[in-house]
XYZ file of C-alpha atoms in Angstrom:
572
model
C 35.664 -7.771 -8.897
C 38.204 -5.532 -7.624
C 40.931 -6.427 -5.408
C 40.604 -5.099 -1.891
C 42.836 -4.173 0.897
C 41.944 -6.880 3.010
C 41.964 -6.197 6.665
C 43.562 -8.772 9.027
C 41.523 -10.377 11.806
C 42.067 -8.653 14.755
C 43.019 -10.612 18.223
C 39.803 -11.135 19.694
C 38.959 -11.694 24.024
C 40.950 -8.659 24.657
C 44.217 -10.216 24.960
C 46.181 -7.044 24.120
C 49.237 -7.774 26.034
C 50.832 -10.995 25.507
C 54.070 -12.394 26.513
C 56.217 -15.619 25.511
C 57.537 -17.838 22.056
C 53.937 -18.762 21.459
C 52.194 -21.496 19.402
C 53.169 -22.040 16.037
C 49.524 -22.660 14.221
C 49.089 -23.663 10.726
C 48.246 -21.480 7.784
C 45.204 -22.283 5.148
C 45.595 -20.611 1.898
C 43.091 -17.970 0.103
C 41.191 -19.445 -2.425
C 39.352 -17.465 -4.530
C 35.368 -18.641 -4.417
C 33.485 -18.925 -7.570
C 30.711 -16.500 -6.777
C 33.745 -13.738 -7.478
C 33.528 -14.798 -11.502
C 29.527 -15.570 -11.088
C 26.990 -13.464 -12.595
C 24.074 -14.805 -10.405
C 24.136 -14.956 -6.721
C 24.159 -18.854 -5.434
C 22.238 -20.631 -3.207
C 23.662 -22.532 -0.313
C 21.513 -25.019 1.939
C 23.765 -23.835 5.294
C 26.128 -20.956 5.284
C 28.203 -21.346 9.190
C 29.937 -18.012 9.866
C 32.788 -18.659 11.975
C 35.674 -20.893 12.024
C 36.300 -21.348 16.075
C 35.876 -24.785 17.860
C 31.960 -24.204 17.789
C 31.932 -23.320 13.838
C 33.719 -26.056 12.928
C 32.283 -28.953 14.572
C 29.220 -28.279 13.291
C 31.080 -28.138 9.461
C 32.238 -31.636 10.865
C 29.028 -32.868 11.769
C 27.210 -32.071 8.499
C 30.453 -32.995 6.123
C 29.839 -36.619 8.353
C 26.424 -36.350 7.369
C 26.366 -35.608 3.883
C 25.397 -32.291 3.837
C 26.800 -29.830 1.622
C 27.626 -26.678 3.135
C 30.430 -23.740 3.362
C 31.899 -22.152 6.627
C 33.445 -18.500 6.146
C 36.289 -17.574 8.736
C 37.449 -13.881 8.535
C 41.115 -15.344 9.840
C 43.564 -17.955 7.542
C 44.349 -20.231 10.355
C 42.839 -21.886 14.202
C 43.160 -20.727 17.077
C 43.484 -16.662 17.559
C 47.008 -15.451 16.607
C 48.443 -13.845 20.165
C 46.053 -15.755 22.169
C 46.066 -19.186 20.837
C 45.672 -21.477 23.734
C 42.302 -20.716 24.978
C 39.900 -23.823 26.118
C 42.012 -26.726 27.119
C 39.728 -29.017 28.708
C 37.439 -31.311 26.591
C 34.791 -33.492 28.537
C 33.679 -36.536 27.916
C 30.545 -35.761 26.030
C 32.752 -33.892 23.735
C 35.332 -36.793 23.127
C 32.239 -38.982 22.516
C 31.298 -36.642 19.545
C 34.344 -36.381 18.235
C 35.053 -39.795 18.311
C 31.326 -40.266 15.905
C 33.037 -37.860 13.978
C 36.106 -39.589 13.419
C 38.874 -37.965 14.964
C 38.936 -38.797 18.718
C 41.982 -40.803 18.670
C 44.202 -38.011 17.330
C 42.985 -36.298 19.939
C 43.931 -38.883 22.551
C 47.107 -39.046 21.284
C 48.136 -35.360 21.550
C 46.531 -34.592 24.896
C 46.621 -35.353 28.362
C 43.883 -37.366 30.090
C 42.816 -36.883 33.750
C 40.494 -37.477 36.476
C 42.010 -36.285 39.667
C 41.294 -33.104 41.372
C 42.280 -31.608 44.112
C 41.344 -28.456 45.556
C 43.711 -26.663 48.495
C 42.995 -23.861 50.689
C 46.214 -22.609 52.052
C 48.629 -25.636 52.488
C 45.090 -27.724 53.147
C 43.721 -30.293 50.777
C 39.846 -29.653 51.641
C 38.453 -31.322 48.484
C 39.195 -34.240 45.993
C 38.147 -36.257 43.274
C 38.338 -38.807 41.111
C 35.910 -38.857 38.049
C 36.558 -42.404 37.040
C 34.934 -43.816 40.287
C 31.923 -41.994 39.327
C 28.852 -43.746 37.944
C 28.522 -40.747 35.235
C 31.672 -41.535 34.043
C 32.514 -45.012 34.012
C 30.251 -46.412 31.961
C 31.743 -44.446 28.044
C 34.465 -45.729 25.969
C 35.678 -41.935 26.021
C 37.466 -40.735 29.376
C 36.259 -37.963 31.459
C 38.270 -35.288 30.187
C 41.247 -34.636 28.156
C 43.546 -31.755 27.990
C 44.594 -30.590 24.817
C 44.984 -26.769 23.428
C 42.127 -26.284 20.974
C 43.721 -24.912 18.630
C 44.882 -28.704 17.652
C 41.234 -29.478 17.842
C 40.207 -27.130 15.698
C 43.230 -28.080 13.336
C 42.406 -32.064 13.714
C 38.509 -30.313 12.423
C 39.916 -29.121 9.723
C 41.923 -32.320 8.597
C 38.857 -34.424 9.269
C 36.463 -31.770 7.140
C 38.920 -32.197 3.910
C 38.778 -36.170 4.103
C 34.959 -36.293 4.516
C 34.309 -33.488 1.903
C 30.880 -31.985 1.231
C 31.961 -28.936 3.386
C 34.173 -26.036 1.644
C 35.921 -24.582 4.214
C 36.793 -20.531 3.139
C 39.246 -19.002 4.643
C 39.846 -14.951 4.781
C 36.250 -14.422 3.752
C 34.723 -11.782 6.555
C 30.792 -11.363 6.649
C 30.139 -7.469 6.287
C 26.869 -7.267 5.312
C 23.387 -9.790 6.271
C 19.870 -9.565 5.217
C 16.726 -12.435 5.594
C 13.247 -12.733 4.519
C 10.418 -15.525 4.546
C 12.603 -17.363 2.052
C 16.649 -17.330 2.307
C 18.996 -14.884 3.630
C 21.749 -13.170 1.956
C 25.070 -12.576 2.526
C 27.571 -10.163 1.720
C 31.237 -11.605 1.808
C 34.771 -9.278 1.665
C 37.759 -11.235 0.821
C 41.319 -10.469 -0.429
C 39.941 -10.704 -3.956
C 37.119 -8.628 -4.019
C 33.185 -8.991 -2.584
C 30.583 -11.327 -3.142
C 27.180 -12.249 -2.247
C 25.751 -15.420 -1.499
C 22.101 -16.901 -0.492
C 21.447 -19.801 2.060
C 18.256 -21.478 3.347
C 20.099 -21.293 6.664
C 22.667 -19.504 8.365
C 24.531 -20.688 11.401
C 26.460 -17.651 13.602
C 29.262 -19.165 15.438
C 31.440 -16.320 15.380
C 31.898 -15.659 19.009
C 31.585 -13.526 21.950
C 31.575 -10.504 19.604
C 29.292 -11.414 17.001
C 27.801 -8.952 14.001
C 24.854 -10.997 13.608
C 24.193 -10.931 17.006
C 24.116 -6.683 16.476
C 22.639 -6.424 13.377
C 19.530 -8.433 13.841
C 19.690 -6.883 17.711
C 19.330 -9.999 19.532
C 18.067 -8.844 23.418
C 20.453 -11.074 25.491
C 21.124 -10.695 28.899
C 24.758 -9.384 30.048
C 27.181 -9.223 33.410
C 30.235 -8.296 33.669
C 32.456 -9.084 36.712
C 35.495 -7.001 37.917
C 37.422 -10.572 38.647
C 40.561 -10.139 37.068
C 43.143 -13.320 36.043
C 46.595 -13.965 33.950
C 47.171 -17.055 32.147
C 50.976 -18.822 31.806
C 51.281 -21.627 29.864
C 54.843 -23.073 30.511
C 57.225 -25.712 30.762
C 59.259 -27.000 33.531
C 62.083 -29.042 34.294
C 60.362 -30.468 37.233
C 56.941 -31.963 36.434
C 54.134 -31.373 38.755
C 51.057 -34.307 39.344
C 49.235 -35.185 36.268
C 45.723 -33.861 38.386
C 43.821 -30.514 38.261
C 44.894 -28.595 41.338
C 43.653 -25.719 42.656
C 43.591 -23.121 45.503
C 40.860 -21.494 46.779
C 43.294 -19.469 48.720
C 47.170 -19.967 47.358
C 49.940 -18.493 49.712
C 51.839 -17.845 46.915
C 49.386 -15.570 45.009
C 48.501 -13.190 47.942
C 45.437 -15.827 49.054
C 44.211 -15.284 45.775
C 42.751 -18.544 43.443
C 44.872 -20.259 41.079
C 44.025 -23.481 38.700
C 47.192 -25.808 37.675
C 46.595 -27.843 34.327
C 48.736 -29.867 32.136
C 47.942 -30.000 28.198
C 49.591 -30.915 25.390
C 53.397 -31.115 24.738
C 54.077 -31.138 28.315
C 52.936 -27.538 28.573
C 51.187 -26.393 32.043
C 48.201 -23.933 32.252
C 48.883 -21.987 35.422
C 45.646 -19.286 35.761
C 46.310 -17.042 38.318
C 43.527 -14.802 40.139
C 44.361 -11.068 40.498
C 43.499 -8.014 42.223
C 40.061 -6.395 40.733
C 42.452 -3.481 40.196
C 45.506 -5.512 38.453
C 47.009 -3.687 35.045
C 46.749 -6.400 33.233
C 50.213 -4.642 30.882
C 52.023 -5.003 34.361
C 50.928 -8.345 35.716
C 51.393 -9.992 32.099
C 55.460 -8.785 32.063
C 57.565 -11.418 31.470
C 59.871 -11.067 34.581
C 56.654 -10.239 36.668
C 55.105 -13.922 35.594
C 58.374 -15.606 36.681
C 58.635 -13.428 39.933
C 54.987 -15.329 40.669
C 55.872 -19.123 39.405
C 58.921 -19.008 41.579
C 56.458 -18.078 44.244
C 54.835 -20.914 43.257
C 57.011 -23.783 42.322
C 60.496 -22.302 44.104
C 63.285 -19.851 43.139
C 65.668 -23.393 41.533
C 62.777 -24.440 38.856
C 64.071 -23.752 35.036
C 60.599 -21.659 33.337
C 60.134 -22.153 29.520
C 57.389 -19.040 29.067
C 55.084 -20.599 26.060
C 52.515 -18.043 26.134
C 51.104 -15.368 28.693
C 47.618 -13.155 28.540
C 45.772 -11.774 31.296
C 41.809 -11.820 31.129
C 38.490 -10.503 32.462
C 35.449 -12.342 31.470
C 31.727 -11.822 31.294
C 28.429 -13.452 31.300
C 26.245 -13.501 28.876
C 23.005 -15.646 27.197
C 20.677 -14.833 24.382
C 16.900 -15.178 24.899
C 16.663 -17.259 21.965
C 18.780 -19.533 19.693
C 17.064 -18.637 16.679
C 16.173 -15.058 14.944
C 14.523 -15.878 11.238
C 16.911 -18.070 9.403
C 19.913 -17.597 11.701
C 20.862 -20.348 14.454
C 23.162 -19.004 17.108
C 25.441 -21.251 18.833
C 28.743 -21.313 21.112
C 29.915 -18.132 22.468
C 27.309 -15.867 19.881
C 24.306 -17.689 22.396
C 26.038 -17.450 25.702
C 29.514 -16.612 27.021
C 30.637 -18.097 30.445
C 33.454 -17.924 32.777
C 36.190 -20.559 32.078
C 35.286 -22.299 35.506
C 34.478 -25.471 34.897
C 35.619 -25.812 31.121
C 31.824 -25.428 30.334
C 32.395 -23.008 26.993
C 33.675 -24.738 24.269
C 32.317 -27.887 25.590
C 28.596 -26.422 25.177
C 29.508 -25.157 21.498
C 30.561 -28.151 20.340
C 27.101 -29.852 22.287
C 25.426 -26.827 20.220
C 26.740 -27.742 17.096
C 26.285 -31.889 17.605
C 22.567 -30.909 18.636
C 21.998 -28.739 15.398
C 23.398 -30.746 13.094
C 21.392 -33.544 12.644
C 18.184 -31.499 13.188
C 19.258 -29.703 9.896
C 20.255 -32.831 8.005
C 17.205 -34.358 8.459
C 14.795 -31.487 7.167
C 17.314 -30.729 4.504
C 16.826 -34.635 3.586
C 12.778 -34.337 3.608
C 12.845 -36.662 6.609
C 11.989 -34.351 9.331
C 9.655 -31.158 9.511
C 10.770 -28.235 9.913
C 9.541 -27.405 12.932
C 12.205 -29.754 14.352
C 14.128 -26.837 14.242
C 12.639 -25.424 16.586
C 13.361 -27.840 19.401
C 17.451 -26.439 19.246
C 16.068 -23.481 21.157
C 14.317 -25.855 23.472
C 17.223 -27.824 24.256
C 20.288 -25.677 24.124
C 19.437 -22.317 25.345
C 18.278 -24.694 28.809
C 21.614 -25.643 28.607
C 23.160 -22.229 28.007
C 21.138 -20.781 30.957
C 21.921 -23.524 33.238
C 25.780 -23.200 32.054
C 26.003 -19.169 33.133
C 23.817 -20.064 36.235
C 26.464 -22.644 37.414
C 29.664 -20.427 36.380
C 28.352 -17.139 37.914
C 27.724 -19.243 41.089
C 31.322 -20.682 40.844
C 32.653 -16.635 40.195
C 30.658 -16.046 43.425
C 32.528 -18.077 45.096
C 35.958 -17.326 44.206
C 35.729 -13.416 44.512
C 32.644 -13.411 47.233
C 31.118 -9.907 47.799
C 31.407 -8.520 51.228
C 29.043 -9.366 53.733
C 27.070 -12.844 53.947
C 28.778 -13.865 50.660
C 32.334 -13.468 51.856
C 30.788 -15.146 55.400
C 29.479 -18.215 53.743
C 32.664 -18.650 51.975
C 34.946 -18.449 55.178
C 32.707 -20.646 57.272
C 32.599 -23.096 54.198
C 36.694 -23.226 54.024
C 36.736 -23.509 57.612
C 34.333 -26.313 57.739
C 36.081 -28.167 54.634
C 39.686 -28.349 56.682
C 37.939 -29.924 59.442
C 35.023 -32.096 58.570
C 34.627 -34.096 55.104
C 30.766 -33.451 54.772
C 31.498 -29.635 54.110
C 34.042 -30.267 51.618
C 31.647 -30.368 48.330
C 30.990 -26.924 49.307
C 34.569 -25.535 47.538
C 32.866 -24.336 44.724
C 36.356 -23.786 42.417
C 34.123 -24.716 39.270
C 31.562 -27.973 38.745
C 32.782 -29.365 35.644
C 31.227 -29.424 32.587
C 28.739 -32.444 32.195
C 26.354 -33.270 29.166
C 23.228 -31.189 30.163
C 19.734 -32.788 29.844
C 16.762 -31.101 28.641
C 13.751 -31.257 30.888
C 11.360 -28.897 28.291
C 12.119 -29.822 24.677
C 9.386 -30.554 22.185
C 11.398 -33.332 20.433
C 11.363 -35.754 23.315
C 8.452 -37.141 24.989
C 8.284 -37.442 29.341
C 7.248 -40.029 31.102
C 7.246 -41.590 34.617
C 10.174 -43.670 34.699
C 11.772 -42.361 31.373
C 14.923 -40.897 30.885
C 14.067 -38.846 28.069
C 16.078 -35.972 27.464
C 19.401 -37.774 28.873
C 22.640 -38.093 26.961
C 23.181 -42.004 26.080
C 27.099 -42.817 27.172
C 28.823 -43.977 24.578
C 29.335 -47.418 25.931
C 31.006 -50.968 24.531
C 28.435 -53.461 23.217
C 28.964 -57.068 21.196
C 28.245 -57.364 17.708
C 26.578 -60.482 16.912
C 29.522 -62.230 15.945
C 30.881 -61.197 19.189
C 33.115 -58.309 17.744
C 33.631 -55.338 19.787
C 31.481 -52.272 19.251
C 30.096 -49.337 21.243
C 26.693 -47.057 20.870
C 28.568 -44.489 18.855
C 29.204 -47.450 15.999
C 25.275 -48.238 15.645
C 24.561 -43.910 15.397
C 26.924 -43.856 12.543
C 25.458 -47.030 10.995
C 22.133 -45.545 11.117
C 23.357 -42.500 9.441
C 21.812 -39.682 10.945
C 17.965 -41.841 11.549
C 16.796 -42.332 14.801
C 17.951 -45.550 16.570
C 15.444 -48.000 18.277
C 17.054 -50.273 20.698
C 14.518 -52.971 21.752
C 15.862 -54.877 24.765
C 14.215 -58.200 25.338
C 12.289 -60.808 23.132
C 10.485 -59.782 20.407
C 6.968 -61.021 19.121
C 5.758 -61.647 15.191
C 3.272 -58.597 15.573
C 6.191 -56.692 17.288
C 8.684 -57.603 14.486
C 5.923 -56.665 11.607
C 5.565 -53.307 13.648
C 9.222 -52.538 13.707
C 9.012 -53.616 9.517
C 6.163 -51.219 8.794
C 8.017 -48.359 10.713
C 11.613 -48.604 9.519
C 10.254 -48.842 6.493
C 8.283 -45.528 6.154
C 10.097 -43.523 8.558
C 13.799 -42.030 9.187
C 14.796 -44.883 12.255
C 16.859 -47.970 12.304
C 15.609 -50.947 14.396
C 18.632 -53.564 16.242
C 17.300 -56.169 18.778
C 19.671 -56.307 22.330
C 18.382 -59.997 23.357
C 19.129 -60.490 27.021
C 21.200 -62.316 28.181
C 21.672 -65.488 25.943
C 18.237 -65.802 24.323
C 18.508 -66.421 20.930
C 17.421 -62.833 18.809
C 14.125 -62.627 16.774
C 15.520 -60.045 13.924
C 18.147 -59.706 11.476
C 19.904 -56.131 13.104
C 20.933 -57.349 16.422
C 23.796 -56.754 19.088
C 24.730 -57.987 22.532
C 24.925 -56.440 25.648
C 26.500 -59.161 27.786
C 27.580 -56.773 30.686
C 23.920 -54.698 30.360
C 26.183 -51.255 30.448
C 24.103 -50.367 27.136
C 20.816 -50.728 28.899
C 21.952 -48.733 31.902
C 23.186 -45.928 29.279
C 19.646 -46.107 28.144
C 17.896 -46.180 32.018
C 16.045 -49.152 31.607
C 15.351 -51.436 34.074
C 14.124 -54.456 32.570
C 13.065 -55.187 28.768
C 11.588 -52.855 26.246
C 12.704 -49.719 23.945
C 15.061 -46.851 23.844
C 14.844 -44.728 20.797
C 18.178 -42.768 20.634
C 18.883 -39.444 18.439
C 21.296 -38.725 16.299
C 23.327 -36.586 19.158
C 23.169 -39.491 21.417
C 20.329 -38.317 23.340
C 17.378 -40.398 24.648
C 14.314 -38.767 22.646
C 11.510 -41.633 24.525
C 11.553 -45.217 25.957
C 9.000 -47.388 26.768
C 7.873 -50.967 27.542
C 5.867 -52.183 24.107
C 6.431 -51.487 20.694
C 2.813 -50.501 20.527
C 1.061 -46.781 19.082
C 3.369 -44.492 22.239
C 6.878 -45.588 19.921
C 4.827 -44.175 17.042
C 3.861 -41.419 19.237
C 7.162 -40.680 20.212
C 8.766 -41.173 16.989
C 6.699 -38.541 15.343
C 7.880 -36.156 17.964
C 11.297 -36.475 17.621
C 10.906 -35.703 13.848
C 8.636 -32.535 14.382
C 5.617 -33.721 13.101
C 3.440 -33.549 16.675
């Protein structure tokens, strides 16, 4: 092959004018891949274009897994070099995958947790929270959210990828060329070295907001673009504002325009700042314009360390389908949202825990494939209830004239006088795991909670060692998980024999209370949070997937389990 000029990855998000010392983000080398010195083109199970937050999690999930597959990222390190900060805020679904995946506590210990906001209109606080008093919430070993760049994520990915292995990670390898039929798609590959081709049962585009695969296999997807205009800071100060999300509907120091306050990581704060529709974003990105508007903000005396600056205009945007041929689209290729209530990366990295073990199992023979089709099911409800919610929140903070602007003054006015009004400041519901009313892989009933994300909450091993849900989905290594609450009969136990036996699922007993168990796999739920994570009232059976989601539950191990456990594998 012959050597190219390899073009650098261009700044992507249209963060063209960028102020401050910036992040310093590592650098992966070039490594040549073998299909350069191969005569025959290769075949790969899964090919993942892309090496964001989305991209990689999904590498993460399948290295965890077993599954061999290679990610190709046209860039040599995380992040996007000039506008590296990005997503900051990771919910507690999130942590509860990465913490399956292995790497939760590093991020704990880099990032900021939090569950206080406040929300201000003028020098008036109108609304508050506190996420850990909320049932959602309190139940997971994981918090509700943590602040943390994601570049480090996507660096701690990375680390985590290289200890599991199975997953070749290639950096500085762009995708310039795609092509499918019945049977595989292939790929053509540009990389400082020279061009390549490779084959792959599946391919996986998680290349962003700006995706080629997205063009070339003209995916219809539905667009809007906003003319709301904002300007990040990230920055340091001598004096340290409240560890709580605060924000202002209407900020006296930003001409009564919104602005969110955030800390993250290495005691940086995110300051966004609303702008004029008609803002040049060169101009309002200037250095000594940013601090002119933080000593607005925090007074003329506070010392400013300027880590990073980029103003932005976003979009909405969402796919009509997850899946073209052999090509899965996921995180910001399916649907782009506004940042308001951190529900982008958090959905990619839902996209990529939900795809993941749907594509293990058929690539294991222990699903059908027609499993696969239930990711379209499940996450493009999410993605369409994700750009519903943000476009509502946009509304909200820039309201159109007329009944729009109205219903936002009488709502302010309301909130600074009576509490009952005050859920109405709409600055951005956060993100929360999103259930899926209409998926073929779980089966509805009266009274179930099928379709619900399973918290990952603290159980008892037998010999009374702590352990939480996440513990027993790793242990049953990508199979379904039956947890049978309550006593168990011979014919039940023979029924549970027969079926772990012949099918993908793991069985464990949760006696109640301090009954004595009837089977070998058993754990202990002395303070019943794992049957409330599970929405069961009294005894019977909660078969969890491999994302943590309830696929079915049900009172007696009888032929609706079997039922039920051949939909959740694609085979009714």
């Amino acid at each position: 092959m012959t050597p190219t000029a390899y073009k650098q990855a261009a700044h992507t998000n249209s963060y063209e004018f960028t102020q401050g010392s910036g992040y310093q983000l590592p650098e992966y080398p070039f490594v040549p891949p073998p299909e350069l010195n191969d005569s025959q083109t290769r075949r790969h199970p899964m090919v993942i274009v892309g090496g964001g937050i989305t991209g990689l999690t999904l590498a993460c999930s399948l290295a965890n897994l077993g599954v061999p597959a290679i990610l190709l990222d046209e860039d040599n390190t995380v992040g996007v070099k000039g506008a590296s900060s990005r997503g900051i805020c990771y919910t507690q679904k999130s942590l509860e995958i990465f913490q399956r995946l292995g790497l939760y506590d590093r991020i704990a210990a880099k990032g900021i947790q939090w569950s206080v906001g406040r929300t201000f209109a003028g020098e008036d606080e109108v609304y508050s929270f506190d996420l850990k008093q909320q049932g959602g919430y309190n139940l997971s070993q994981q918090p509700p959210f943590i602040n943390i760049q994601q570049f480090y994520i996507e660096g701690f990915l990375v680390e985590r990828i290289a200890e599991l292995g199975h997953v070749e990670l290639r950096w500085q390898n762009r995708l310039t060329a795609f092509e499918q039929n019945a049977d595989f798609a292939t790929l053509t590959v540009e990389t400082p070295a020279g061009t390549y081709t490779v084959e792959a049962d599946h391919v996986i585009d998680a290349t962003g907001s700006h995706s080629p695969l997205r063009q070339w296999l003209q995916v219809p997807f539905t667009s809007k673009r906003g003319d709301d205009r904002w300007c990040i800071a990230d920055v340091r100060f001598t004096k340290r504002p409240p560890v709580e999300r605060h924000t202002w509907v209407e900020a006296p120091f930003n001409e009564n325009r919104a602005v969110w306050q955030h800390l993250m990581a290495d005691d940086v704060w995110r300051i966004d700042y609303q702008m004029a529709p008609n803002a040049d974003p060169e101009y309002v990105s200037r250095e000594d314009v940013v601090r002119e508007r933080l000593a607005r903000q925090f007074g003329p005396d506070t010392e400013v360390e300027i880590v990073w600056v980029g103003p932005y205009a976003y979009r909405s945007e969402c796919v009509h389908r997850m899946r073209e041929g052999r090509v899965f689209f996921m995180g910001d290729s399916a649907k782009v949202v506004s940042p308001f209530g951190a529900r982008g990366g958090n959905t990619g990295v839902a996209d990529a825990d939900n795809l993941a073990w749907k594509l293990a199992a058929v690539w294991r023979g222990r699903a059908h494939p027609a499993l696969l089709e239930s990711y379209g099911d499940e996450r493009l409800e999410a993605a369409q209830q994700n750009v519903l919610v943000t476009n509502r929140t946009a509304r909200f903070l820039r309201p159109a004239d007329g009944v729009e602007r109205l219903f936002r003054n009488a709502a302010i006015g309301l909130a600074k006088k009576h509490p009952f009004a005050r859920t109405l400041m709409n600055t951005g519901r956060m993100a929360v795991a999103n259930p899926y009313s209409r998926s073929r892989a779980c089966t509805y009933a009266e009274g179930c909670a099928a379709g619900q994300s399973v918290q990952n909450v603290a159980l008892r091993w037998a010999n009374g060692s702590a352990g939480c849900v996440n513990d027993l989905l790793n242990w049953a290594g990508g199979d379904l998980l039956l947890l049978a609450f309550g006593p168990l009969g011979r014919a039940d136990l023979q029924r549970l024999k027969t079926l772990t036996a012949g099918a993908p699922m793991r069985a464990v007993q949760v006696p109640v209370g301090r009954e004595r168990a009837q089977a070998v796999e058993q754990v202990r739920d002395p303070e019943r949070h794992l049957r409330a994570a599970c929405q069961l009232a009294g005894t019977g059976w909660a078969l969890v997937r491999p994302d943590g989601y309830l696929a079915a539950s049900g009172e007696r191990i009888d032929g609706r389990l079997v039922a039920a456990l051949e939909r959740s594998l694609g085979l009714r």
